[in-house]
XYZ file of N, CA and C in Angstrom:
747
model
N 1.941 -64.954 -81.361
C 2.242 -63.999 -82.391
C 3.605 -64.067 -83.601
N 3.055 -63.927 -84.622
C 3.886 -64.340 -85.898
C 4.869 -63.342 -85.855
N 5.969 -63.629 -86.476
C 7.491 -62.711 -86.586
C 7.541 -62.281 -88.100
N 6.382 -61.867 -88.765
C 6.748 -61.524 -90.413
C 6.226 -62.299 -91.315
N 5.750 -63.801 -90.787
C 5.949 -64.747 -91.933
C 4.567 -64.478 -92.897
N 3.283 -64.078 -91.967
C 2.096 -64.125 -92.755
C 1.698 -62.799 -93.537
N 2.530 -61.666 -93.328
C 2.226 -60.201 -93.657
C 3.556 -60.308 -94.811
N 2.766 -59.582 -96.052
C 3.530 -59.307 -97.119
C 4.688 -58.164 -96.726
N 5.674 -58.117 -97.534
C 6.934 -57.743 -97.189
C 6.141 -55.646 -97.295
N 6.427 -55.271 -96.502
C 6.044 -53.676 -96.435
C 7.171 -52.794 -96.472
N 6.871 -51.536 -97.295
C 8.081 -50.557 -97.760
C 8.175 -49.609 -96.403
N 9.129 -49.032 -96.369
C 9.300 -47.780 -95.479
C 7.895 -47.186 -95.222
N 7.174 -46.583 -96.026
C 6.147 -45.549 -95.729
C 4.887 -46.634 -95.171
N 5.018 -47.670 -95.663
C 3.984 -48.546 -94.642
C 4.466 -49.063 -92.998
N 5.782 -49.171 -93.075
C 6.245 -49.467 -91.711
C 6.041 -48.197 -90.771
N 6.085 -47.104 -91.344
C 5.877 -45.869 -90.595
C 4.430 -45.744 -90.223
N 3.782 -46.209 -91.040
C 2.221 -46.551 -90.640
C 1.977 -47.332 -89.505
N 2.616 -48.580 -89.516
C 2.526 -49.673 -88.616
C 3.123 -48.866 -87.221
N 4.096 -48.317 -87.207
C 4.800 -47.721 -86.077
C 3.741 -46.633 -85.332
N 3.018 -45.706 -86.043
C 1.902 -44.905 -85.561
C 0.641 -45.582 -85.207
N 0.639 -46.757 -85.730
C -0.547 -47.481 -85.276
C -0.274 -48.311 -83.889
N 0.993 -48.489 -83.820
C 1.251 -49.485 -82.691
C 1.004 -48.357 -81.539
N 1.629 -47.300 -81.609
C 1.291 -46.165 -80.241
C 0.026 -46.110 -80.232
N -0.588 -45.706 -81.379
C -2.396 -45.480 -80.919
C -2.906 -46.467 -80.342
N -2.658 -47.700 -80.756
C -3.452 -49.070 -80.137
C -3.135 -49.065 -78.874
N -1.719 -48.939 -78.187
C -1.474 -48.806 -76.906
C -2.168 -47.830 -76.056
N -2.216 -46.672 -76.700
C -3.066 -45.569 -76.235
C -4.450 -46.061 -75.750
N -5.287 -46.469 -76.686
C -6.690 -46.844 -76.625
C -6.757 -48.350 -75.477
N -5.890 -49.073 -75.920
C -6.076 -50.331 -74.845
C -5.524 -49.829 -73.499
N -4.971 -48.716 -72.926
C -5.061 -48.617 -71.512
C -6.241 -48.043 -70.992
N -7.277 -47.617 -71.979
C -8.447 -47.254 -71.570
C -9.629 -47.899 -71.505
N -9.572 -49.508 -71.901
C -10.396 -50.156 -72.529
C -10.031 -51.646 -71.539
N -11.404 -52.154 -71.001
C -11.303 -53.229 -70.389
C -11.236 -54.602 -71.344
N -11.733 -54.495 -72.432
C -11.778 -55.568 -73.372
C -10.756 -55.463 -74.189
N -10.316 -56.156 -75.301
C -9.224 -56.120 -76.192
C -9.981 -55.233 -77.466
N -9.016 -54.415 -77.944
C -9.155 -53.491 -78.661
C -8.894 -53.934 -80.104
N -9.644 -53.853 -81.285
C -9.582 -54.622 -82.286
C -8.214 -54.161 -83.344
N -7.562 -54.930 -83.683
C -6.284 -54.535 -84.436
C -6.654 -53.690 -85.546
N -5.546 -52.726 -85.985
C -5.949 -51.947 -87.306
C -5.956 -52.825 -88.575
N -4.973 -53.865 -88.509
C -4.581 -54.594 -89.708
C -4.713 -56.191 -89.402
N -5.160 -56.961 -90.488
C -5.085 -58.309 -89.992
C -3.998 -58.984 -89.591
N -2.699 -58.627 -90.381
C -1.360 -59.211 -89.709
C -0.796 -58.193 -89.061
N -1.544 -57.535 -87.876
C -0.592 -56.330 -87.180
C 0.772 -56.863 -86.519
N 0.708 -58.076 -85.681
C 2.150 -58.334 -85.314
C 2.920 -58.805 -86.064
N 2.610 -59.632 -87.104
C 3.610 -59.588 -88.152
C 4.151 -58.703 -88.953
N 3.363 -57.447 -89.199
C 3.928 -56.162 -89.579
C 4.592 -55.357 -88.282
N 4.266 -55.434 -87.268
C 5.380 -55.048 -85.884
C 6.745 -55.745 -86.168
N 6.698 -56.854 -86.185
C 8.233 -57.987 -86.298
C 8.843 -57.245 -87.785
N 8.300 -56.940 -88.732
C 8.874 -56.259 -89.724
C 9.603 -54.982 -89.614
N 8.431 -54.279 -88.669
C 9.125 -53.014 -88.513
C 10.180 -52.986 -87.450
N 10.256 -54.018 -86.457
C 11.461 -54.132 -85.404
C 12.816 -54.508 -86.468
N 12.687 -55.601 -87.226
C 13.463 -55.863 -88.196
C 14.116 -55.152 -88.996
N 13.342 -54.253 -89.461
C 14.066 -52.951 -90.218
C 14.681 -51.931 -89.372
N 14.260 -51.550 -88.295
C 15.051 -50.792 -87.543
C 16.174 -51.119 -87.031
N 16.151 -52.707 -86.678
C 17.470 -53.520 -86.086
C 18.636 -53.197 -87.409
N 18.201 -53.736 -88.555
C 19.091 -53.446 -89.642
C 19.564 -52.089 -89.820
N 18.741 -51.000 -89.860
C 19.202 -49.540 -90.246
C 20.068 -49.478 -89.153
N 19.765 -49.364 -87.880
C 20.767 -49.164 -86.638
C 21.992 -49.677 -86.825
N 22.027 -51.200 -87.284
C 23.509 -51.827 -87.389
C 24.094 -51.045 -88.722
N 23.470 -50.944 -89.715
C 24.188 -50.372 -90.941
C 24.675 -48.658 -90.239
N 23.746 -48.240 -89.759
C 24.627 -46.795 -89.231
C 25.592 -46.908 -88.549
N 25.830 -47.830 -87.601
C 26.840 -48.028 -86.753
C 27.943 -48.574 -87.334
N 28.080 -49.188 -88.373
C 28.771 -50.065 -89.253
C 29.472 -48.953 -90.141
N 28.625 -48.037 -90.646
C 29.197 -46.694 -91.564
C 29.820 -45.881 -90.860
N 29.151 -45.264 -89.751
C 29.790 -44.080 -89.101
C 29.774 -44.297 -87.505
N 29.835 -45.135 -87.222
C 29.954 -45.494 -85.661
C 28.860 -44.987 -84.965
N 29.482 -45.068 -83.646
C 28.010 -44.801 -82.508
C 28.019 -43.119 -82.457
N 27.493 -42.587 -83.567
C 27.226 -41.448 -83.845
C 25.728 -40.650 -83.020
N 25.597 -39.416 -83.256
C 24.354 -39.256 -82.468
C 23.206 -39.691 -83.503
N 23.446 -39.686 -84.507
C 22.122 -40.469 -85.412
C 21.957 -41.699 -85.122
N 23.046 -42.368 -84.588
C 22.910 -43.859 -84.409
C 22.247 -43.957 -82.812
N 22.375 -43.101 -82.071
C 22.189 -43.153 -80.734
C 20.347 -42.748 -80.744
N 19.961 -41.858 -81.528
C 18.684 -41.726 -81.809
C 17.763 -42.715 -82.357
N 18.524 -43.538 -83.455
C 17.654 -44.493 -83.813
C 17.728 -46.033 -82.878
N 18.724 -46.067 -81.956
C 18.862 -46.853 -80.779
C 17.684 -46.539 -79.836
N 17.605 -45.249 -79.712
C 16.475 -44.916 -78.538
C 15.000 -44.987 -79.122
N 14.926 -44.808 -80.631
C 13.694 -45.084 -81.165
C 13.548 -46.675 -81.085
N 14.184 -47.547 -81.230
C 14.269 -48.940 -81.266
C 13.819 -49.422 -79.935
N 14.165 -48.766 -79.014
C 13.943 -49.273 -77.580
C 12.743 -48.833 -77.089
N 12.095 -47.502 -77.732
C 10.728 -46.957 -77.266
C 9.717 -48.017 -78.084
N 10.192 -48.084 -78.882
C 8.927 -49.136 -79.929
C 8.875 -50.390 -79.179
N 10.052 -51.114 -78.355
C 9.827 -52.325 -77.847
C 9.035 -52.383 -76.579
N 9.445 -51.045 -75.941
C 8.721 -50.737 -74.801
C 7.175 -50.958 -75.005
N 7.009 -50.045 -75.938
C 5.495 -50.180 -76.526
C 5.019 -51.588 -76.849
N 5.651 -52.169 -77.167
C 5.404 -53.574 -77.655
C 5.143 -54.278 -76.355
N 5.709 -54.443 -75.445
C 5.890 -54.759 -74.092
C 4.654 -54.641 -73.423
N 4.164 -53.366 -73.514
C 3.260 -52.924 -72.474
C 2.041 -53.196 -73.263
N 1.753 -53.164 -74.774
C 0.807 -53.709 -75.457
C 0.494 -55.041 -75.069
N 1.233 -55.691 -75.172
C 0.981 -57.155 -75.052
C 0.599 -57.337 -73.684
N 1.292 -57.051 -72.678
C 0.514 -57.284 -71.318
C -0.943 -56.637 -71.144
N -1.245 -55.324 -71.480
C -2.419 -54.908 -71.631
C -3.450 -56.031 -72.382
N -3.270 -56.325 -73.689
C -3.963 -57.199 -74.241
C -4.189 -58.808 -73.944
N -3.098 -59.372 -73.367
C -3.302 -60.327 -72.376
C -3.961 -60.357 -71.175
N -4.129 -59.393 -70.567
C -4.811 -58.835 -69.206
C -6.410 -58.896 -69.633
N -6.713 -58.262 -70.907
C -8.209 -57.966 -71.161
C -8.260 -59.297 -71.864
N -7.915 -60.188 -72.753
C -8.177 -61.429 -72.790
C -8.369 -62.352 -72.109
N -7.749 -62.478 -70.838
C -8.008 -63.320 -69.847
C -8.869 -63.031 -69.066
N -9.459 -61.712 -68.750
C -10.561 -61.245 -68.274
C -11.724 -61.527 -69.062
N -11.668 -61.179 -70.445
C -12.868 -62.042 -71.092
C -13.037 -63.268 -70.877
N -11.927 -64.097 -71.182
C -12.308 -65.363 -70.970
C -12.762 -65.736 -69.929
N -12.330 -65.441 -68.689
C -12.976 -65.940 -67.689
C -14.338 -65.469 -67.395
N -14.505 -64.306 -67.799
C -16.033 -63.610 -67.505
C -16.976 -64.223 -68.413
N -16.826 -64.445 -69.467
C -17.408 -65.323 -70.748
C -17.575 -66.947 -70.108
N -16.838 -67.292 -69.383
C -16.879 -68.750 -69.144
C -17.910 -68.769 -67.758
N -17.622 -68.012 -66.812
C -18.375 -68.041 -65.833
C -19.671 -67.414 -65.878
N -20.267 -66.815 -67.119
C -21.667 -66.336 -67.063
C -22.303 -67.438 -67.833
N -21.875 -68.527 -68.280
C -22.467 -69.564 -68.936
C -23.370 -70.335 -67.893
N -24.413 -70.791 -68.607
C -25.344 -71.477 -67.821
C -24.866 -73.139 -67.340
N -25.303 -73.858 -66.536
C -24.656 -75.294 -66.183
C -24.615 -75.905 -67.508
N -25.764 -75.812 -68.302
C -25.546 -76.536 -69.394
C -24.477 -76.244 -70.660
N -23.920 -75.252 -70.503
C -22.799 -74.939 -71.395
C -23.362 -74.111 -72.453
N -24.613 -73.635 -72.705
C -24.708 -72.591 -73.527
C -24.682 -71.482 -73.021
N -24.756 -70.152 -74.104
C -24.679 -68.756 -73.395
C -25.843 -68.019 -73.291
N -26.881 -68.816 -72.760
C -27.980 -68.034 -73.283
C -28.331 -66.614 -72.034
N -27.591 -67.449 -70.719
C -27.552 -66.536 -69.355
C -26.630 -65.512 -69.467
N -25.800 -65.347 -70.676
C -24.689 -64.194 -70.654
C -25.471 -63.258 -70.731
N -24.984 -62.252 -70.080
C -25.418 -60.848 -70.159
C -25.474 -60.331 -71.428
N -26.427 -59.267 -71.530
C -26.575 -58.541 -73.040
C -25.595 -57.735 -73.302
N -25.319 -56.851 -72.041
C -23.979 -55.919 -72.131
C -22.694 -56.452 -72.352
N -22.456 -57.847 -72.177
C -21.237 -58.482 -72.121
C -20.814 -58.408 -73.584
N -19.813 -57.586 -74.062
C -19.430 -57.745 -75.598
C -18.582 -59.067 -75.883
N -19.068 -59.471 -77.032
C -18.323 -60.712 -77.683
C -17.275 -60.065 -78.487
N -16.547 -60.988 -78.909
C -15.247 -60.477 -79.859
C -15.326 -61.124 -81.110
N -15.100 -60.274 -82.116
C -14.876 -60.480 -83.336
C -13.594 -60.779 -83.813
N -13.450 -62.180 -83.867
C -11.913 -62.761 -84.182
C -11.500 -62.565 -85.582
N -12.291 -61.839 -86.315
C -11.587 -61.508 -87.686
C -10.796 -60.361 -87.325
N -10.972 -59.516 -86.324
C -10.119 -58.320 -86.043
C -9.112 -58.367 -84.953
N -8.675 -59.723 -84.755
C -7.659 -59.902 -83.715
C -6.696 -61.144 -84.466
N -5.526 -61.240 -83.731
C -4.820 -62.200 -84.128
C -4.993 -63.436 -83.873
N -4.561 -64.516 -84.833
C -5.054 -65.933 -84.273
C -4.318 -66.514 -83.063
N -2.983 -66.157 -83.056
C -2.518 -66.371 -81.624
C -3.278 -65.728 -80.258
N -3.915 -64.490 -80.538
C -4.540 -64.245 -79.117
C -6.083 -64.911 -79.076
N -6.492 -65.643 -80.207
C -7.553 -66.541 -79.994
C -7.361 -67.690 -79.571
N -6.186 -68.218 -80.016
C -5.690 -69.464 -79.309
C -5.222 -69.307 -77.608
N -5.015 -68.180 -77.384
C -4.580 -67.811 -75.731
C -5.914 -67.674 -75.107
N -7.131 -67.204 -75.834
C -8.340 -67.026 -75.090
C -9.046 -68.023 -75.032
N -8.775 -69.104 -75.986
C -9.523 -70.387 -75.753
C -8.832 -71.435 -74.838
N -7.357 -70.946 -74.579
C -6.712 -72.077 -73.723
C -7.071 -71.304 -72.063
N -7.124 -70.094 -72.050
C -7.786 -69.441 -70.740
C -9.269 -70.184 -70.415
N -9.775 -70.353 -71.680
C -11.287 -70.662 -71.346
C -11.421 -72.482 -70.640
N -10.339 -73.161 -71.489
C -10.159 -74.363 -71.134
C -9.707 -74.571 -69.639
N -8.927 -73.538 -69.055
C -8.323 -73.483 -67.676
C -9.456 -73.398 -66.871
N -10.297 -72.523 -67.135
C -11.522 -71.948 -66.223
C -12.380 -73.110 -66.432
N -12.691 -73.906 -67.287
C -13.721 -75.079 -67.266
C -12.924 -75.984 -66.178
N -11.754 -76.353 -66.158
C -10.956 -77.474 -65.473
C -11.066 -76.965 -63.906
N -10.813 -75.712 -63.731
C -11.107 -75.227 -62.461
C -12.341 -75.418 -61.747
N -13.269 -75.062 -62.806
C -15.039 -75.242 -62.152
C -15.157 -76.588 -61.872
N -14.607 -77.429 -62.817
C -14.866 -78.984 -62.443
C -14.163 -79.376 -61.247
N -13.292 -78.994 -60.777
C -12.583 -79.447 -59.572
C -13.165 -78.708 -58.524
N -13.468 -77.817 -58.334
C -13.979 -77.270 -57.494
C -15.639 -77.318 -57.434
N -16.228 -78.108 -58.415
C -17.731 -78.176 -58.323
C -18.324 -76.995 -58.386
N -18.019 -76.259 -59.306
C -18.613 -74.658 -59.342
C -20.229 -74.779 -59.481
N -20.955 -75.395 -60.169
C -22.299 -75.440 -60.329
C -22.738 -75.727 -59.039
N -22.329 -76.875 -58.417
C -22.828 -77.307 -56.785
C -22.733 -76.084 -55.954
N -21.543 -75.573 -56.059
C -21.518 -74.497 -55.005
C -22.629 -73.341 -55.267
N -22.899 -73.086 -56.708
C -24.037 -72.013 -56.910
C -25.444 -72.421 -56.678
N -25.494 -73.577 -57.523
C -26.953 -74.096 -57.253
C -27.167 -75.181 -56.211
N -26.393 -75.600 -55.528
C -26.711 -76.825 -54.757
C -26.695 -77.960 -55.544
N -26.684 -79.186 -54.711
C -27.002 -80.405 -55.215
C -27.907 -81.012 -55.864
N -28.913 -80.121 -56.191
C -29.747 -80.399 -57.040
C -31.494 -80.922 -56.210
N -31.353 -81.302 -55.189
C -32.512 -81.723 -54.456
C -33.246 -80.473 -53.999
N -34.537 -80.868 -53.840
C -35.380 -80.068 -53.376
C -35.104 -79.534 -51.848
N -35.250 -78.195 -51.380
C -35.086 -77.983 -50.111
C -36.315 -78.306 -49.126
N -36.386 -79.150 -47.960
C -37.238 -79.741 -47.409
C -38.017 -78.457 -47.117
N -39.479 -78.045 -46.986
C -40.121 -77.180 -46.848
C -40.529 -77.169 -45.202
N -40.328 -75.755 -44.408
C -41.234 -75.992 -43.229
C -42.401 -76.100 -43.060
N -42.465 -76.955 -41.981
C -43.971 -77.197 -41.501
C -44.768 -75.841 -41.270
N -45.822 -75.982 -41.749
C -46.615 -74.914 -41.383
C -47.278 -74.800 -39.992
N -47.287 -73.798 -39.339
C -47.695 -73.504 -37.903
C -48.906 -73.197 -38.052
N -50.066 -73.543 -37.320
C -51.359 -72.976 -37.273
C -51.494 -72.074 -36.053
N -52.292 -71.102 -36.231
C -52.294 -70.314 -34.910
C -53.292 -70.795 -33.917
N -53.469 -70.353 -32.747
C -54.305 -70.655 -31.749
C -55.517 -70.317 -32.086
N -56.583 -71.078 -31.935
C -57.921 -70.966 -32.046
C -58.557 -69.716 -31.070
N -59.279 -69.145 -31.194
C -60.004 -68.054 -30.147
C -60.730 -69.115 -29.055
N -60.703 -68.279 -27.854
C -61.565 -69.250 -26.884
C -63.023 -69.313 -27.202
N -63.707 -68.627 -28.181
C -64.748 -68.507 -28.143
C -65.441 -69.900 -28.865
N -64.176 -70.489 -29.740
C -64.667 -71.850 -30.219
C -64.962 -73.060 -29.452
N -64.465 -72.545 -28.243
C -64.650 -73.903 -27.020
C -66.151 -73.444 -26.316
N -66.913 -72.410 -26.552
C -67.971 -72.194 -26.043
C -69.024 -72.387 -26.786
N -70.185 -73.051 -26.234
C -71.386 -72.958 -27.033
C -71.887 -71.885 -27.577
N -72.867 -71.668 -28.478
C -73.191 -70.569 -28.925
C -74.571 -70.337 -27.930
N -75.324 -71.493 -27.662
C -76.716 -71.503 -26.460
C -75.876 -70.697 -25.288
N -74.807 -71.117 -24.788
C -74.482 -70.949 -23.438
C -73.781 -69.812 -23.488
N -73.756 -69.003 -24.509
C -72.774 -67.639 -24.338
C -73.466 -66.436 -23.249
N -72.830 -66.241 -22.762
C -73.237 -65.240 -21.441
C -72.917 -63.974 -22.023
N -74.060 -63.170 -22.107
C -73.964 -61.752 -22.747
C -73.458 -60.974 -21.042
N -72.585 -60.149 -21.007
C -72.022 -59.737 -20.103
C -72.488 -58.050 -19.674
N -73.582 -57.534 -18.952
C -74.221 -56.639 -19.095
C -73.121 -55.382 -18.916
N -73.415 -54.532 -19.893
C -72.539 -53.184 -19.488
C -72.753 -52.206 -18.543
N -71.728 -51.732 -17.514
C -72.167 -51.094 -16.481
C -72.589 -49.803 -16.739
N -73.874 -49.101 -15.958
C -74.492 -47.978 -16.565
C -73.481 -46.968 -16.056
N -73.823 -46.004 -16.608
C -73.130 -44.713 -16.509
C -73.474 -44.152 -15.007
N -72.774 -43.496 -14.192
C -72.728 -42.943 -13.005
C -73.890 -41.629 -13.233
N -74.940 -41.805 -12.479
C -75.999 -40.678 -12.301
C -75.509 -39.609 -11.765
N -75.573 -38.529 -12.352
C -75.428 -37.261 -11.894
C -76.487 -36.647 -11.084
N -76.360 -36.245 -9.555
C -77.165 -35.504 -8.960
C -77.761 -34.344 -9.626
N -79.316 -34.284 -9.485
C -79.692 -32.939 -10.058
C -79.278 -31.643 -9.274
N -79.053 -30.655 -10.286
C -78.751 -29.372 -9.448
C -79.457 -28.849 -8.632
N -79.100 -28.677 -7.220
C -79.963 -27.833 -6.186
C -79.990 -26.428 -6.212
N -80.974 -25.846 -6.074
C -81.096 -24.559 -6.001
C -81.524 -23.883 -4.582
N -81.176 -22.951 -4.407
C -81.203 -22.124 -3.434
C -82.113 -21.133 -3.172
N -83.369 -21.145 -2.390
C -84.269 -20.404 -2.060
C -84.063 -19.193 -1.227
N -83.710 -18.114 -1.438
C -83.756 -17.161 -0.425
C -84.889 -16.702 0.344
N -85.196 -16.740 1.348
C -86.441 -16.583 1.925
C -86.603 -14.717 2.002
N -87.727 -14.201 1.698
C -88.085 -12.863 1.580
C -88.073 -12.137 3.106
N -87.133 -11.588 3.478
C -87.331 -10.995 4.864
C -86.992 -9.630 4.778
N -87.871 -8.586 5.346
C -87.606 -7.346 5.327
C -86.462 -6.993 6.134
N -86.175 -5.801 6.166
C -84.933 -5.074 6.878
C -85.405 -5.216 8.524
N -86.532 -4.961 8.767
C -86.870 -4.638 10.208
C -86.634 -6.031 10.638
N -87.100 -7.214 10.065
C -87.169 -8.581 10.557
C -85.750 -8.897 10.791
N -84.938 -8.546 9.825
C -83.606 -8.974 10.160
C -82.885 -8.244 11.528
N -83.208 -6.662 11.600
C -82.773 -6.345 12.855
C -82.828 -6.988 14.063
N -84.378 -7.265 14.034
C -84.871 -7.880 15.228
C -84.272 -9.195 15.419
N -84.100 -10.088 14.593
C -83.368 -11.462 14.600
C -82.029 -11.100 15.302
N -81.398 -10.049 14.645
C -79.887 -9.697 15.323
C -79.728 -9.620 16.587
N -80.899 -8.680 17.058
C -80.749 -8.291 18.361
C -81.392 -9.118 19.385
N -82.067 -10.371 19.017
C -82.499 -11.684 19.828
C -81.047 -12.214 20.122
N -80.209 -12.061 19.389
C -79.049 -12.749 19.644
C -77.593 -11.980 19.690
N -77.594 -11.243 20.794
C -76.573 -10.500 20.966
C -75.064 -10.984 21.024
N -75.162 -12.194 21.443
C -73.366 -12.774 21.380
C -73.039 -13.233 19.760
N -73.984 -12.891 18.841
C -73.637 -13.633 17.377
C -73.018 -12.370 16.774
N -71.816 -12.948 16.087
C -70.998 -11.573 15.769
C -71.577 -10.961 14.426
N -71.839 -9.936 14.841
C -72.379 -8.973 13.441
C -71.571 -8.350 12.432
N -70.255 -8.444 12.785
C -69.378 -7.947 11.826
C -68.929 -6.413 12.178
N -69.285 -5.972 13.284
C -68.823 -4.741 13.529
C -67.777 -4.954 14.834
N -66.924 -4.001 14.628
C -65.730 -4.010 15.674
C -66.180 -3.979 17.206
N -65.796 -4.843 18.035
C -66.181 -4.774 19.184
C -65.193 -3.767 19.844
N -65.855 -3.328 21.049
C -65.038 -2.382 21.707
C -63.920 -2.719 22.420
N -62.806 -1.903 22.742
C -61.540 -2.690 23.270
C -61.775 -2.570 24.752
N -61.263 -3.348 25.407
C -61.358 -3.674 26.852
C -60.490 -2.426 27.773
N -60.734 -2.036 28.860
C -59.864 -0.934 29.248
C -58.445 -1.352 29.682
N -57.544 -0.580 29.553
C -56.316 -0.974 29.457
C -55.959 -0.816 31.468
N -55.101 -1.809 31.546
C -54.639 -1.583 33.196
C -53.770 -0.629 33.184
N -53.816 0.336 34.382
C -52.889 1.109 34.525
C -51.464 0.678 34.996
N -50.418 1.028 35.099
C -48.809 0.694 35.407
C -49.127 1.314 36.746
N -48.120 0.679 37.896
C -48.118 1.108 39.040
C -47.344 2.588 39.059
N -46.688 3.017 37.979
C -46.420 4.262 38.243
C -47.429 5.691 38.005
N -48.190 5.087 36.777
C -49.586 6.036 36.648
C -50.186 6.005 37.912
N -50.331 4.865 38.761
C -51.223 4.715 39.894
C -50.572 5.793 40.993
N -49.313 5.500 40.909
C -48.756 6.663 41.993
C -48.869 7.928 41.450
N -48.604 8.126 40.535
C -48.929 9.635 39.930
C -50.195 10.260 40.174
N -51.445 9.377 39.965
C -52.519 9.749 39.869
C -52.974 9.997 41.735
N -52.281 9.100 42.472
C -52.756 9.159 43.749
C -51.997 10.566 44.302
N -50.625 10.859 43.966
C -50.173 11.954 44.357
C -51.118 13.458 44.272
N -51.439 13.205 42.938
C -52.158 14.445 42.355
C -53.383 14.449 43.130
N -53.867 13.496 43.406
C -55.314 13.654 44.217
C -55.052 13.974 45.863
N -53.812 13.775 46.143
C -53.493 14.048 47.668
C -53.411 15.486 47.574
N -52.640 16.261 46.523
C -52.490 17.353 46.321
C -53.606 18.350 46.291
N -54.612 17.776 45.713
C -56.012 18.220 45.299
C -56.762 18.410 46.462
């Protein structure tokens, strides 16, 4: 990054514009993964002029008035701008490093950029500082050296030889292939079990008188009527009472 050699001499109004652009650029770069375009071609040279102007103004104030409140405010302003420059430089170098690494790793083994994803945004170097482009190119060379040392292409695509194909395993032939067609024996299918024909009960026609005669012919056959109860045996006490009664009479 140049220190004001490439940019023309700026007045106070232009330096104030560069100061505002510095803080705006830092705010945008925090939310972006790729390097943000610079607002002016010689941006870092203009920032260098801004810092030189603030340092000279601060030194003049301290020499004329001492370390007054005005001098403290100017010193604080100078420190804030330098902190912003440090943060912006860190963010942009990280963005350039990531962009250089990804753009190099996405290249095809032949070195062209045909395989680079269409969504990967390329940089317009007219909108960036020449020192940033040199840094980006240096990171790309380091990535190429790393890929060569670890055999990057071989790790991703192998040694280039064709992988041996696995032998085809045929299935087992059916058993019918080993039996001649003329000797094929057809197995009879079992017949379904035959069901017996339904039997019918023919109730003989007998009138009521014949049925009564048949029942009388077999007296021991149960007819469904209740049989008479056998005579009960009398107890000895009952027998004694009966004898006493018969004696009195």
